[in-house]
CSV table of C-alpha atoms in Angstrom, one decimal:
chain,number,residue,atom,x,y,z
A,1,MET,CA,-19.4,17.4,-1.3
A,2,THR,CA,-18.6,21.1,0.0
A,3,LYS,CA,-16.1,23.3,-0.9
A,4,LEU,CA,-14.8,22.6,2.5
A,5,GLU,CA,-14.5,18.9,2.0
A,6,THR,CA,-12.8,19.8,-2.2
A,7,THR,CA,-10.5,22.3,0.0
A,8,HIS,CA,-9.3,19.3,2.7
A,9,GLN,CA,-9.1,17.0,0.3
A,10,ARG,CA,-6.7,18.8,-2.4
A,11,ILE,CA,-4.9,19.7,0.8
A,12,LEU,CA,-4.3,16.3,1.4
A,13,TRP,CA,-3.4,14.9,-2.6
A,14,ARG,CA,-0.5,17.5,-2.9
A,15,GLY,CA,0.9,16.4,0.5
A,16,LEU,CA,0.6,12.7,-0.5
A,17,GLU,CA,2.3,14.0,-3.6
A,18,ILE,CA,5.0,15.6,-1.2
A,19,VAL,CA,5.3,12.1,1.5
A,20,SER,CA,5.7,10.0,-1.8
A,21,GLU,CA,9.1,11.6,-2.6
A,22,ARG,CA,10.4,13.0,0.5
A,23,GLY,CA,8.0,11.1,3.5
A,24,LEU,CA,6.5,12.7,6.0
A,25,VAL,CA,9.6,14.3,7.0
A,26,GLY,CA,9.5,16.5,4.4
A,27,VAL,CA,5.6,17.8,4.4
A,28,SER,CA,6.3,20.9,6.3
A,29,LEU,CA,3.1,23.3,6.6
A,30,GLY,CA,4.8,26.1,4.3
A,31,GLY,CA,5.7,24.6,1.7
A,32,LEU,CA,1.9,22.4,1.9
A,33,ALA,CA,0.7,25.9,2.0
A,34,ASP,CA,2.6,26.7,-1.6
A,35,ARG,CA,1.6,23.7,-3.4
A,36,SER,CA,-2.0,24.1,-2.2
A,37,GLY,CA,-2.2,27.6,-3.5
A,38,MET,CA,-3.3,28.8,0.5
A,39,SER,CA,-2.2,31.4,2.4
A,40,LYS,CA,-0.3,29.4,5.9
A,41,SER,CA,-3.3,30.8,8.0
A,42,GLY,CA,-5.4,29.3,5.2
A,43,LEU,CA,-3.9,25.9,6.0
A,44,PHE,CA,-4.4,26.4,9.9
A,45,ALA,CA,-8.0,26.6,9.6
A,46,HIS,CA,-8.0,22.3,9.3
A,47,PHE,CA,-5.2,20.7,11.1
A,48,ARG,CA,-4.2,21.4,14.4
A,49,SER,CA,-0.9,20.3,14.2
A,50,LYS,CA,1.8,19.7,12.0
A,51,GLU,CA,0.8,15.6,13.6
A,52,GLU,CA,-2.7,15.7,12.9
A,53,LEU,CA,-1.6,16.5,9.0
A,54,GLN,CA,0.8,13.5,9.0
A,55,VAL,CA,-2.2,10.8,10.3
A,56,GLU,CA,-3.7,12.4,8.0
A,57,LEU,CA,-2.0,11.8,5.4
A,58,LEU,CA,-1.8,8.6,6.2
A,59,ARG,CA,-5.2,8.0,6.5
A,60,ALA,CA,-5.4,9.2,3.0
A,61,ALA,CA,-2.6,6.9,1.7
A,62,GLU,CA,-4.6,4.2,3.2
A,63,ALA,CA,-8.2,5.4,1.3
A,64,ALA,CA,-6.0,6.4,-2.2
A,65,LEU,CA,-4.2,2.1,-1.8
A,66,ARG,CA,-7.6,0.2,-1.1
A,67,ARG,CA,-9.3,3.0,-4.4
A,68,GLU,CA,-6.3,1.5,-6.8
A,69,VAL,CA,-5.7,-1.6,-5.5
A,70,VAL,CA,-8.9,-3.4,-3.3
A,71,ASP,CA,-11.6,-1.8,-4.4
A,72,PRO,CA,-10.8,-2.8,-7.9
A,73,VAL,CA,-10.6,-6.5,-7.5
A,74,VAL,CA,-14.3,-7.0,-5.4
A,75,ASP,CA,-15.3,-8.9,-8.9
A,76,VAL,CA,-12.8,-11.3,-8.8
A,77,PRO,CA,-13.7,-14.7,-8.3
A,78,GLU,CA,-12.3,-15.9,-4.6
A,79,GLY,CA,-9.0,-17.5,-4.0
A,80,LEU,CA,-6.0,-17.5,-6.1
A,81,PRO,CA,-7.4,-15.1,-8.9
A,82,ARG,CA,-8.6,-12.0,-6.6
A,83,LEU,CA,-5.3,-12.7,-4.6
A,84,ARG,CA,-3.3,-12.5,-8.0
A,85,ALA,CA,-5.5,-10.1,-9.5
A,86,LEU,CA,-4.7,-7.7,-6.3
A,87,VAL,CA,-1.5,-8.3,-6.1
A,88,GLY,CA,-0.9,-7.3,-9.5
A,89,ARG,CA,-2.1,-3.7,-8.9
A,90,TRP,CA,-0.6,-3.3,-5.3
A,91,LEU,CA,3.2,-3.3,-7.4
A,92,GLY,CA,3.5,0.2,-8.3
A,93,TRP,CA,0.3,1.1,-7.3
A,94,ALA,CA,0.9,4.7,-6.1
A,95,ALA,CA,2.7,6.1,-10.0
A,96,ARG,CA,-0.4,4.7,-11.4
A,97,SER,CA,-3.1,7.0,-8.7
A,98,GLY,CA,-1.1,9.7,-10.1
A,99,LEU,CA,1.5,10.1,-7.2
A,100,PRO,CA,5.4,11.6,-8.5
A,101,GLY,CA,6.7,9.1,-6.1
A,102,GLY,CA,6.3,5.9,-4.8
A,103,CYS,CA,4.3,4.6,-1.6
A,104,PRO,CA,3.8,7.4,0.6
A,105,LEU,CA,3.0,4.1,3.5
A,106,TYR,CA,6.3,2.6,3.3
A,107,ALA,CA,8.0,5.7,2.7
A,108,ALA,CA,6.9,6.5,6.2
A,109,ALA,CA,7.0,3.2,7.3
A,110,PHE,CA,10.8,3.6,6.6
A,111,GLU,CA,11.4,6.6,8.2
A,112,LEU,CA,9.1,5.7,11.6
A,113,ASP,CA,10.6,3.2,12.5
A,114,ASP,CA,12.6,4.0,14.8
A,115,ALA,CA,10.6,7.6,16.2
A,116,GLU,CA,9.2,6.7,19.4
A,117,GLU,CA,5.1,6.1,20.4
A,118,GLY,CA,3.3,8.3,19.2
A,119,PRO,CA,0.0,8.7,17.2
A,120,VAL,CA,1.6,9.1,14.3
A,121,ARG,CA,3.6,5.5,14.2
A,122,ASP,CA,0.7,3.9,16.2
A,123,PHE,CA,-1.5,4.8,13.0
A,124,LEU,CA,1.1,3.0,10.2
A,125,MET,CA,1.7,0.1,12.7
A,126,GLU,CA,-2.1,-0.5,13.0
A,127,SER,CA,-3.0,0.4,8.8
A,128,LYS,CA,0.0,-2.3,7.9
A,129,GLY,CA,-1.4,-5.1,10.4
A,130,GLU,CA,-5.1,-4.6,8.8
A,131,TRP,CA,-3.0,-4.8,5.6
A,132,SER,CA,-1.5,-8.2,6.7
A,133,TRP,CA,-4.6,-9.4,8.1
A,134,MET,CA,-6.7,-8.5,4.4
A,135,LEU,CA,-4.4,-10.5,2.4
A,136,GLU,CA,-3.7,-13.7,5.4
A,137,GLY,CA,-7.3,-13.5,4.8
A,138,LEU,CA,-7.7,-13.3,1.4
A,139,VAL,CA,-4.4,-16.6,1.7
A,140,ARG,CA,-6.5,-18.6,3.1
A,141,LYS,CA,-9.0,-18.7,1.2
A,142,ALA,CA,-7.3,-19.7,-1.4
A,143,VAL,CA,-6.3,-22.5,1.0
A,144,GLU,CA,-9.9,-22.6,1.5
A,145,LEU,CA,-10.8,-23.7,-2.2
A,146,GLY,CA,-7.8,-25.9,-2.6
A,147,HIS,CA,-5.9,-23.0,-4.8
A,148,LEU,CA,-2.7,-23.1,-2.5
A,149,GLY,CA,-1.7,-26.3,-0.3
A,150,GLU,CA,-3.9,-26.9,2.7
A,151,ASP,CA,-0.5,-26.6,5.0
A,152,LEU,CA,0.2,-22.8,3.7
A,153,ASP,CA,1.2,-21.1,6.3
A,154,ALA,CA,-0.9,-18.0,5.6
A,155,VAL,CA,1.1,-15.4,7.8
A,156,GLN,CA,4.7,-16.4,6.5
A,157,PHE,CA,3.2,-16.5,2.6
A,158,VAL,CA,2.4,-12.8,3.3
A,159,TRP,CA,5.3,-12.2,5.3
A,160,GLN,CA,7.5,-13.2,1.6
A,161,LEU,CA,5.2,-11.2,0.1
A,162,ASP,CA,5.5,-7.9,1.9
A,163,GLY,CA,9.5,-9.0,0.7
A,164,ILE,CA,8.4,-8.2,-2.5
A,165,TYR,CA,7.0,-5.3,-2.3
A,166,LEU,CA,9.7,-4.1,-0.3
A,167,SER,CA,12.5,-5.1,-3.0
A,168,HIS,CA,10.7,-4.1,-6.2
A,169,HIS,CA,10.1,-0.5,-3.8
A,170,VAL,CA,13.8,-0.1,-3.4
A,171,SER,CA,15.1,-1.1,-6.8
A,172,GLN,CA,11.9,0.9,-9.1
A,173,ARG,CA,12.5,3.9,-6.5
A,174,LEU,CA,16.1,4.1,-5.4
A,175,MET,CA,18.3,2.3,-8.1
A,176,ARG,CA,15.7,3.0,-10.8
A,177,ASP,CA,15.7,-0.7,-12.2
A,178,PRO,CA,13.4,-1.2,-15.5
A,179,GLU,CA,12.8,-4.8,-14.5
A,180,ALA,CA,12.0,-4.0,-10.7
A,181,ASP,CA,8.6,-4.9,-12.6
A,182,ALA,CA,9.4,-7.8,-13.7
A,183,ARG,CA,11.6,-9.7,-11.1
A,184,ALA,CA,8.7,-8.6,-8.8
A,185,HIS,CA,6.2,-10.6,-10.8
A,186,ALA,CA,8.3,-13.9,-11.2
A,187,ALA,CA,9.8,-13.4,-7.3
A,188,TYR,CA,5.0,-13.8,-6.5
A,189,GLU,CA,4.8,-16.0,-9.5
A,190,THR,CA,7.8,-18.3,-7.7
A,191,LEU,CA,6.1,-17.5,-4.5
A,192,ILE,CA,2.7,-18.7,-5.9
A,193,ALA,CA,4.7,-22.2,-7.2
A,194,SER,CA,5.9,-23.4,-4.1
A,195,SER,CA,2.7,-22.9,-2.6
A,196,LEU,CA,0.5,-24.8,-4.7
A,197,PRO,CA,-1.0,-28.5,-3.3
A,198,ALA,CA,0.8,-30.8,-4.4
A,199,ARG,CA,-1.8,-32.2,-6.7
A,200,THR,CA,-1.4,-29.3,-9.4
A,201,THR,CA,-0.2,-29.7,-12.3
A,202,GLN,CA,1.2,-27.8,-14.6
A,203,GLN,CA,-1.7,-26.9,-16.5
A,204,GLU,CA,-3.3,-26.0,-13.4
A,205,ARG,CA,-1.3,-23.7,-12.1
A,206,ARG,CA,-3.5,-20.6,-12.6
A,207,PRO,CA,-7.0,-21.1,-11.8
């Protein structure tokens, strides 16, 4: 990695720290320059506009999510074991990755839900769609392997899973609830239990 690439990555990580605490609106070019130990003119050499910076920050957040959540579970057996492992890493992933606040992608989603169409909102929508598609694929594989019921609606399952993640995010970040992790995992286990094949016995519940 060249010095320029290293500097670029450092700027993006400092920006992600701000996004995780204050959202995209909290990232100013001047503030980011100060946090990165650079001049404002030096920062302009890396990004042509604030909009370009915001897209790159979301792209960096997506890459960090995959490093922390997806990559570590690729060797876990397919089906429900891999789905469990991924969800376990997904809940609270931002703090474990070293970010001081919550998930930058969901922080941005709360900000941009009423925003006009544009590159930043479009990127976030595409990223969210790809993430849901990946989760649905894991659920369908678990169905194919007989770990989950054959009539399970994968899209609905992921919709409910996303609700658990959002509840965890709000409970942990806004409410400062010390029980947020435990309640999120309990809700996920309830979702799993309701999705198991009808023939599954108590001893077979955790493949």
